[in-house]
Short mmCIF file of N, CA and C in Angstrom, two decimals:
data_model
loop_
_atom_site.label_atom_id
_atom_site.label_comp_id
_atom_site.label_asym_id
_atom_site.label_seq_id
_atom_site.Cartn_x
_atom_site.Cartn_y
_atom_site.Cartn_z
N MET A 1 -15.55 43.74 52.04
CA MET A 1 -14.57 43.14 51.16
C MET A 1 -14.45 41.67 51.52
N ASN A 2 -14.56 40.81 50.54
CA ASN A 2 -14.42 39.37 50.74
C ASN A 2 -13.75 38.82 49.49
N LYS A 3 -12.44 38.53 49.58
CA LYS A 3 -11.67 38.12 48.41
C LYS A 3 -10.71 37.00 48.75
N ILE A 4 -10.19 36.37 47.71
CA ILE A 4 -9.09 35.41 47.86
C ILE A 4 -7.79 36.21 47.68
N CYS A 5 -6.91 36.12 48.66
CA CYS A 5 -5.68 36.90 48.64
C CYS A 5 -4.48 36.02 48.97
N THR A 6 -3.32 36.42 48.48
CA THR A 6 -2.08 35.76 48.85
C THR A 6 -1.63 36.30 50.21
N PHE A 7 -0.69 35.61 50.83
CA PHE A 7 -0.15 36.09 52.10
C PHE A 7 0.48 37.47 51.94
N ALA A 8 1.19 37.68 50.84
CA ALA A 8 1.83 38.98 50.60
C ALA A 8 0.78 40.09 50.51
N GLU A 9 -0.32 39.82 49.85
CA GLU A 9 -1.39 40.83 49.73
C GLU A 9 -2.03 41.10 51.09
N ILE A 10 -2.26 40.05 51.86
CA ILE A 10 -2.86 40.21 53.19
C ILE A 10 -1.92 41.01 54.09
N ASN A 11 -0.63 40.69 54.05
CA ASN A 11 0.33 41.44 54.87
C ASN A 11 0.40 42.90 54.46
N GLU A 12 0.26 43.18 53.17
CA GLU A 12 0.26 44.56 52.70
C GLU A 12 -0.96 45.31 53.25
N ILE A 13 -2.11 44.65 53.25
CA ILE A 13 -3.32 45.25 53.81
C ILE A 13 -3.13 45.49 55.31
N ALA A 14 -2.60 44.51 56.01
CA ALA A 14 -2.38 44.64 57.46
C ALA A 14 -1.45 45.81 57.77
N GLU A 15 -0.39 45.94 56.98
CA GLU A 15 0.55 47.05 57.19
C GLU A 15 -0.15 48.39 56.96
N LYS A 16 -0.99 48.46 55.93
CA LYS A 16 -1.74 49.69 55.68
C LYS A 16 -2.69 50.01 56.83
N ILE A 17 -3.34 48.98 57.36
CA ILE A 17 -4.23 49.19 58.50
C ILE A 17 -3.43 49.76 59.66
N GLY A 18 -2.26 49.20 59.93
CA GLY A 18 -1.42 49.71 61.00
C GLY A 18 -1.01 51.15 60.79
N SER A 19 -0.70 51.50 59.55
CA SER A 19 -0.26 52.88 59.27
C SER A 19 -1.40 53.88 59.34
N ARG A 20 -2.64 53.39 59.23
CA ARG A 20 -3.81 54.28 59.22
C ARG A 20 -4.66 54.19 60.47
N ALA A 21 -4.33 53.27 61.37
CA ALA A 21 -5.13 53.07 62.58
C ALA A 21 -5.06 54.31 63.45
N LYS A 22 -6.19 54.57 64.07
CA LYS A 22 -6.30 55.71 64.98
C LYS A 22 -6.29 55.21 66.42
N PRO A 23 -5.94 56.07 67.38
CA PRO A 23 -5.97 55.66 68.78
C PRO A 23 -7.34 55.09 69.15
N GLY A 24 -7.33 53.99 69.86
CA GLY A 24 -8.56 53.34 70.28
C GLY A 24 -9.09 52.31 69.30
N ALA A 25 -8.39 52.10 68.18
CA ALA A 25 -8.84 51.12 67.20
C ALA A 25 -8.77 49.71 67.79
N VAL A 26 -9.77 48.91 67.45
CA VAL A 26 -9.82 47.51 67.87
C VAL A 26 -9.97 46.68 66.61
N ILE A 27 -9.04 45.74 66.42
CA ILE A 27 -9.08 44.85 65.27
C ILE A 27 -9.30 43.44 65.80
N VAL A 28 -10.38 42.80 65.38
CA VAL A 28 -10.73 41.46 65.82
C VAL A 28 -10.39 40.49 64.69
N LEU A 29 -9.56 39.50 64.99
CA LEU A 29 -9.13 38.51 64.00
C LEU A 29 -9.79 37.17 64.30
N THR A 30 -10.40 36.59 63.26
CA THR A 30 -11.00 35.26 63.40
C THR A 30 -10.51 34.36 62.28
N GLY A 31 -10.58 33.08 62.51
CA GLY A 31 -10.14 32.10 61.52
C GLY A 31 -9.56 30.90 62.21
N GLU A 32 -9.49 29.81 61.50
CA GLU A 32 -8.97 28.57 62.06
C GLU A 32 -7.49 28.70 62.40
N LEU A 33 -7.00 27.73 63.14
CA LEU A 33 -5.58 27.63 63.48
C LEU A 33 -4.76 27.60 62.20
N GLY A 34 -3.73 28.44 62.13
CA GLY A 34 -2.83 28.42 60.99
C GLY A 34 -3.26 29.24 59.79
N THR A 35 -4.29 30.06 59.94
CA THR A 35 -4.76 30.84 58.78
C THR A 35 -4.01 32.16 58.63
N GLY A 36 -3.19 32.55 59.61
CA GLY A 36 -2.37 33.73 59.46
C GLY A 36 -2.71 34.91 60.36
N LYS A 37 -3.38 34.65 61.48
CA LYS A 37 -3.75 35.74 62.38
C LYS A 37 -2.53 36.42 62.99
N THR A 38 -1.57 35.66 63.45
CA THR A 38 -0.36 36.26 64.02
C THR A 38 0.47 36.93 62.94
N SER A 39 0.55 36.35 61.77
CA SER A 39 1.27 36.99 60.65
C SER A 39 0.63 38.33 60.31
N PHE A 40 -0.69 38.38 60.31
CA PHE A 40 -1.41 39.63 60.06
C PHE A 40 -1.01 40.67 61.11
N THR A 41 -0.96 40.25 62.38
CA THR A 41 -0.62 41.16 63.47
C THR A 41 0.81 41.67 63.33
N LYS A 42 1.72 40.81 62.91
CA LYS A 42 3.11 41.24 62.70
C LYS A 42 3.20 42.33 61.63
N ALA A 43 2.45 42.16 60.54
CA ALA A 43 2.46 43.15 59.47
C ALA A 43 1.78 44.45 59.93
N LEU A 44 0.71 44.32 60.70
CA LEU A 44 0.04 45.50 61.25
C LEU A 44 1.00 46.27 62.16
N ALA A 45 1.75 45.54 62.98
CA ALA A 45 2.73 46.16 63.88
C ALA A 45 3.78 46.92 63.07
N LYS A 46 4.20 46.35 61.96
CA LYS A 46 5.16 47.03 61.09
C LYS A 46 4.58 48.36 60.62
N GLY A 47 3.30 48.36 60.25
CA GLY A 47 2.64 49.58 59.82
C GLY A 47 2.54 50.61 60.93
N LEU A 48 2.51 50.16 62.17
CA LEU A 48 2.51 51.07 63.32
C LEU A 48 3.92 51.58 63.64
N GLY A 49 4.92 51.04 62.96
CA GLY A 49 6.29 51.45 63.21
C GLY A 49 6.93 50.71 64.36
N ILE A 50 6.39 49.57 64.73
CA ILE A 50 6.93 48.77 65.83
C ILE A 50 8.09 47.94 65.32
N SER A 51 9.23 48.07 65.96
CA SER A 51 10.42 47.34 65.52
C SER A 51 10.66 46.08 66.34
N ALA A 52 9.99 45.96 67.49
CA ALA A 52 10.15 44.77 68.32
C ALA A 52 9.62 43.54 67.59
N THR A 53 10.13 42.37 67.95
CA THR A 53 9.66 41.13 67.36
C THR A 53 8.29 40.79 67.95
N VAL A 54 7.29 40.74 67.11
CA VAL A 54 5.93 40.43 67.54
C VAL A 54 5.75 38.92 67.49
N LYS A 55 5.29 38.36 68.60
CA LYS A 55 5.08 36.92 68.66
C LYS A 55 3.67 36.64 69.18
N SER A 56 3.25 35.41 69.04
CA SER A 56 1.92 35.03 69.50
C SER A 56 1.86 35.07 71.02
N PRO A 57 0.85 35.74 71.57
CA PRO A 57 0.73 35.81 73.03
C PRO A 57 -0.06 34.66 73.64
N THR A 58 -0.11 33.52 72.96
CA THR A 58 -0.96 32.40 73.39
C THR A 58 -0.85 32.10 74.88
N PHE A 59 0.35 32.03 75.42
CA PHE A 59 0.49 31.66 76.83
C PHE A 59 0.50 32.87 77.76
N ASN A 60 0.49 34.07 77.21
CA ASN A 60 0.46 35.29 78.01
C ASN A 60 -0.91 35.97 77.93
N TYR A 61 -1.70 35.61 76.98
CA TYR A 61 -3.01 36.21 76.68
C TYR A 61 -2.90 37.58 76.03
N VAL A 62 -2.01 38.43 76.53
CA VAL A 62 -1.84 39.75 75.93
C VAL A 62 -0.37 40.17 76.03
N LEU A 63 0.15 40.72 74.93
CA LEU A 63 1.50 41.27 74.90
C LEU A 63 1.38 42.74 74.48
N GLU A 64 2.23 43.58 75.04
CA GLU A 64 2.20 45.02 74.77
C GLU A 64 3.47 45.43 74.04
N TYR A 65 3.31 46.34 73.08
CA TYR A 65 4.44 46.89 72.32
C TYR A 65 4.27 48.41 72.31
N PHE A 66 5.31 49.12 72.71
CA PHE A 66 5.21 50.57 72.86
C PHE A 66 6.15 51.36 71.96
N ASP A 67 6.90 50.72 71.08
CA ASP A 67 7.93 51.45 70.33
C ASP A 67 7.45 51.95 68.97
N GLY A 68 6.16 52.01 68.73
CA GLY A 68 5.65 52.48 67.45
C GLY A 68 4.91 53.80 67.57
N ARG A 69 4.24 54.15 66.50
CA ARG A 69 3.45 55.38 66.43
C ARG A 69 2.35 55.38 67.50
N LEU A 70 1.76 54.22 67.73
CA LEU A 70 0.77 54.00 68.79
C LEU A 70 1.12 52.69 69.49
N PRO A 71 0.75 52.55 70.76
CA PRO A 71 0.97 51.26 71.41
C PRO A 71 0.13 50.17 70.75
N LEU A 72 0.63 48.94 70.78
CA LEU A 72 -0.10 47.78 70.28
C LEU A 72 -0.34 46.84 71.44
N TYR A 73 -1.61 46.44 71.61
CA TYR A 73 -2.00 45.47 72.62
C TYR A 73 -2.49 44.24 71.88
N HIS A 74 -1.70 43.17 71.93
CA HIS A 74 -1.94 41.98 71.12
C HIS A 74 -2.50 40.87 72.00
N PHE A 75 -3.78 40.59 71.84
CA PHE A 75 -4.47 39.56 72.59
C PHE A 75 -4.53 38.25 71.81
N ASP A 76 -4.54 37.14 72.52
CA ASP A 76 -4.82 35.83 71.95
C ASP A 76 -5.79 35.15 72.91
N LEU A 77 -7.02 34.97 72.49
CA LEU A 77 -8.05 34.42 73.37
C LEU A 77 -8.27 32.92 73.18
N TYR A 78 -7.39 32.27 72.45
CA TYR A 78 -7.56 30.85 72.12
C TYR A 78 -7.81 29.99 73.36
N ARG A 79 -7.18 30.30 74.46
CA ARG A 79 -7.25 29.45 75.65
C ARG A 79 -8.32 29.85 76.66
N ILE A 80 -9.09 30.91 76.39
CA ILE A 80 -10.12 31.26 77.38
C ILE A 80 -11.28 30.27 77.29
N SER A 81 -11.91 30.01 78.42
CA SER A 81 -13.03 29.07 78.43
C SER A 81 -14.36 29.79 78.58
N ASP A 82 -14.31 31.05 79.00
CA ASP A 82 -15.52 31.84 79.19
C ASP A 82 -15.23 33.27 78.75
N PRO A 83 -16.10 33.88 77.95
CA PRO A 83 -15.84 35.25 77.48
C PRO A 83 -15.55 36.25 78.61
N GLY A 84 -16.15 36.07 79.77
CA GLY A 84 -15.94 36.98 80.89
C GLY A 84 -14.52 37.00 81.41
N GLU A 85 -13.74 35.97 81.08
CA GLU A 85 -12.34 35.90 81.54
C GLU A 85 -11.50 37.06 81.00
N ILE A 86 -11.91 37.65 79.90
CA ILE A 86 -11.09 38.71 79.29
C ILE A 86 -10.95 39.92 80.21
N TYR A 87 -11.89 40.11 81.12
CA TYR A 87 -11.81 41.25 82.03
C TYR A 87 -10.68 41.09 83.04
N GLU A 88 -10.31 39.84 83.33
CA GLU A 88 -9.19 39.58 84.22
C GLU A 88 -7.86 39.98 83.58
N LEU A 89 -7.86 40.17 82.26
CA LEU A 89 -6.65 40.54 81.52
C LEU A 89 -6.48 42.05 81.39
N GLY A 90 -7.42 42.81 81.96
CA GLY A 90 -7.37 44.26 81.80
C GLY A 90 -7.97 44.71 80.48
N TYR A 91 -8.79 43.87 79.89
CA TYR A 91 -9.38 44.08 78.58
C TYR A 91 -9.98 45.47 78.39
N GLU A 92 -10.79 45.92 79.33
CA GLU A 92 -11.47 47.21 79.17
C GLU A 92 -10.49 48.36 79.02
N GLU A 93 -9.44 48.35 79.82
CA GLU A 93 -8.44 49.42 79.74
C GLU A 93 -7.74 49.43 78.39
N TYR A 94 -7.48 48.25 77.86
CA TYR A 94 -6.81 48.16 76.56
C TYR A 94 -7.69 48.64 75.42
N VAL A 95 -8.93 48.16 75.36
CA VAL A 95 -9.78 48.51 74.22
C VAL A 95 -10.31 49.94 74.31
N ARG A 96 -10.22 50.54 75.47
CA ARG A 96 -10.65 51.94 75.61
C ARG A 96 -9.45 52.87 75.70
N GLY A 97 -8.26 52.32 75.49
CA GLY A 97 -7.04 53.11 75.62
C GLY A 97 -6.69 53.87 74.35
N GLU A 98 -5.51 54.41 74.34
CA GLU A 98 -5.05 55.24 73.23
C GLU A 98 -4.21 54.46 72.22
N GLY A 99 -4.14 53.16 72.40
CA GLY A 99 -3.38 52.33 71.47
C GLY A 99 -4.30 51.60 70.51
N VAL A 100 -3.75 50.55 69.89
CA VAL A 100 -4.48 49.70 68.98
C VAL A 100 -4.54 48.30 69.61
N ALA A 101 -5.75 47.78 69.77
CA ALA A 101 -5.92 46.44 70.33
C ALA A 101 -6.21 45.47 69.19
N VAL A 102 -5.39 44.42 69.09
CA VAL A 102 -5.62 43.35 68.12
C VAL A 102 -5.99 42.11 68.93
N ILE A 103 -7.14 41.52 68.59
CA ILE A 103 -7.65 40.39 69.36
C ILE A 103 -7.75 39.17 68.46
N GLU A 104 -6.77 38.27 68.59
CA GLU A 104 -6.83 36.99 67.87
C GLU A 104 -7.86 36.10 68.54
N TRP A 105 -8.56 35.31 67.74
CA TRP A 105 -9.64 34.46 68.22
C TRP A 105 -10.71 35.32 68.88
N GLY A 106 -10.95 36.49 68.32
CA GLY A 106 -11.90 37.45 68.89
C GLY A 106 -13.32 36.92 68.98
N ASP A 107 -13.67 35.95 68.14
CA ASP A 107 -15.01 35.38 68.21
C ASP A 107 -15.27 34.70 69.56
N LEU A 108 -14.21 34.31 70.27
CA LEU A 108 -14.37 33.69 71.59
C LEU A 108 -14.78 34.69 72.66
N ALA A 109 -14.66 35.98 72.37
CA ALA A 109 -15.08 37.02 73.32
C ALA A 109 -16.60 37.20 73.30
N GLY A 110 -17.25 36.68 72.27
CA GLY A 110 -18.71 36.75 72.20
C GLY A 110 -19.23 38.17 72.32
N LYS A 111 -20.19 38.34 73.19
CA LYS A 111 -20.84 39.64 73.38
C LYS A 111 -19.96 40.64 74.13
N GLU A 112 -18.79 40.22 74.56
CA GLU A 112 -17.89 41.11 75.29
C GLU A 112 -17.08 42.01 74.36
N LEU A 113 -17.18 41.81 73.06
CA LEU A 113 -16.48 42.69 72.12
C LEU A 113 -17.06 44.09 72.23
N PRO A 114 -16.25 45.11 71.93
CA PRO A 114 -16.78 46.47 72.00
C PRO A 114 -17.86 46.69 70.94
N GLU A 115 -18.58 47.79 71.04
CA GLU A 115 -19.66 48.11 70.09
C GLU A 115 -19.13 48.27 68.67
N SER A 116 -17.94 48.83 68.53
CA SER A 116 -17.36 49.10 67.21
C SER A 116 -15.97 48.51 67.13
N TYR A 117 -15.67 47.90 65.97
CA TYR A 117 -14.35 47.32 65.74
C TYR A 117 -14.19 47.00 64.27
N ILE A 118 -12.99 46.61 63.90
CA ILE A 118 -12.70 46.16 62.55
C ILE A 118 -12.56 44.65 62.63
N LEU A 119 -13.37 43.93 61.86
CA LEU A 119 -13.35 42.47 61.87
C LEU A 119 -12.58 41.97 60.65
N VAL A 120 -11.57 41.15 60.91
CA VAL A 120 -10.80 40.51 59.84
C VAL A 120 -11.01 39.01 59.97
N GLN A 121 -11.58 38.41 58.93
CA GLN A 121 -11.81 36.97 58.90
C GLN A 121 -10.83 36.35 57.91
N LEU A 122 -10.09 35.34 58.34
CA LEU A 122 -9.15 34.62 57.49
C LEU A 122 -9.57 33.15 57.45
N ASP A 123 -9.76 32.62 56.24
CA ASP A 123 -10.14 31.22 56.07
C ASP A 123 -9.27 30.60 54.99
N TYR A 124 -9.07 29.29 55.07
CA TYR A 124 -8.27 28.60 54.07
C TYR A 124 -8.92 28.70 52.70
N ALA A 125 -8.10 28.98 51.68
CA ALA A 125 -8.55 28.95 50.29
C ALA A 125 -7.63 28.05 49.48
N GLY A 126 -6.37 27.98 49.89
CA GLY A 126 -5.37 27.17 49.21
C GLY A 126 -4.09 27.19 50.02
N GLU A 127 -3.07 26.53 49.50
CA GLU A 127 -1.79 26.44 50.19
C GLU A 127 -1.19 27.83 50.48
N GLU A 128 -1.24 28.71 49.51
CA GLU A 128 -0.63 30.04 49.63
C GLU A 128 -1.65 31.18 49.59
N THR A 129 -2.92 30.84 49.74
CA THR A 129 -3.97 31.87 49.68
C THR A 129 -4.96 31.69 50.83
N ARG A 130 -5.64 32.79 51.12
CA ARG A 130 -6.68 32.78 52.15
C ARG A 130 -7.88 33.57 51.66
N LYS A 131 -9.06 33.16 52.12
CA LYS A 131 -10.24 34.00 51.95
C LYS A 131 -10.08 35.11 52.98
N PHE A 132 -10.15 36.33 52.51
CA PHE A 132 -9.92 37.48 53.37
C PHE A 132 -11.16 38.35 53.37
N SER A 133 -11.66 38.65 54.55
CA SER A 133 -12.83 39.50 54.69
C SER A 133 -12.53 40.60 55.70
N LEU A 134 -12.84 41.83 55.34
CA LEU A 134 -12.65 42.99 56.21
C LEU A 134 -13.99 43.68 56.36
N THR A 135 -14.46 43.82 57.60
CA THR A 135 -15.77 44.42 57.87
C THR A 135 -15.64 45.44 58.99
N PHE A 136 -16.25 46.59 58.81
CA PHE A 136 -16.31 47.60 59.86
C PHE A 136 -17.60 47.36 60.63
N VAL A 137 -17.48 47.07 61.92
CA VAL A 137 -18.62 46.72 62.76
C VAL A 137 -18.95 47.90 63.66
N GLY A 138 -20.22 48.22 63.77
CA GLY A 138 -20.68 49.27 64.66
C GLY A 138 -20.57 50.65 64.04
N GLU A 139 -21.19 51.61 64.71
CA GLU A 139 -21.24 52.99 64.22
C GLU A 139 -19.87 53.60 63.99
N LYS A 140 -18.93 53.28 64.87
CA LYS A 140 -17.61 53.92 64.80
C LYS A 140 -16.55 53.04 64.17
N GLY A 141 -16.94 51.88 63.65
CA GLY A 141 -15.97 50.95 63.06
C GLY A 141 -15.14 51.61 61.97
N GLU A 142 -15.78 52.34 61.07
CA GLU A 142 -15.07 52.99 59.97
C GLU A 142 -14.20 54.14 60.44
N GLU A 143 -14.54 54.72 61.58
CA GLU A 143 -13.76 55.85 62.10
C GLU A 143 -12.42 55.42 62.68
N MET A 144 -12.21 54.13 62.85
CA MET A 144 -10.98 53.64 63.47
C MET A 144 -9.77 53.75 62.56
N MET A 145 -10.03 53.97 61.28
CA MET A 145 -8.93 54.11 60.32
C MET A 145 -9.46 54.65 59.01
N ASP A 146 -8.56 55.11 58.19
CA ASP A 146 -8.88 55.52 56.82
C ASP A 146 -8.76 54.27 55.97
N ASP A 147 -9.85 53.83 55.35
CA ASP A 147 -9.83 52.56 54.62
C ASP A 147 -9.56 52.72 53.13
N ALA A 148 -9.18 53.89 52.70
CA ALA A 148 -8.93 54.12 51.26
C ALA A 148 -7.80 53.22 50.77
N GLY A 149 -8.04 52.54 49.68
CA GLY A 149 -6.99 51.77 49.03
C GLY A 149 -6.71 50.41 49.63
N LEU A 150 -7.61 49.90 50.47
CA LEU A 150 -7.40 48.57 51.02
C LEU A 150 -8.01 47.54 50.09
N GLY A 151 -7.28 46.52 49.81
CA GLY A 151 -7.81 45.45 48.98
C GLY A 151 -6.68 44.66 48.33
N CYS A 152 -7.06 43.49 47.82
CA CYS A 152 -6.08 42.64 47.14
C CYS A 152 -6.64 42.25 45.80
#
């Protein structure tokens, strides 16, 4: 899927992903600064039933939320200088755990990303719109959630 979507449409998709995500799902978010990666994560958290205020983990690298249907592990890799640094954050335990891992700036992880994940690319299209792309990567990418009815 590669479409131009409004923020409301993207948030609706993110919420659906959260409501359909299975334990062990990994969602990798890419896009320039200000394209809506954290907003996407907030809507996904809502779909998981998380009531806590979700904020950008830029200075923490990873924030954990446990009050939903599944735990949410929210990574922000913007400040890493080497992909191998993610292991110092407990990365393997999170992406192999029973929760949902969302990785903002996931492209900075390079080859350290798991074999299978859901890739969400957000790019500028206009003031109130973004180019939105959703791709299932790897053999088990599609198994991480039921993708029926996703789109804008």
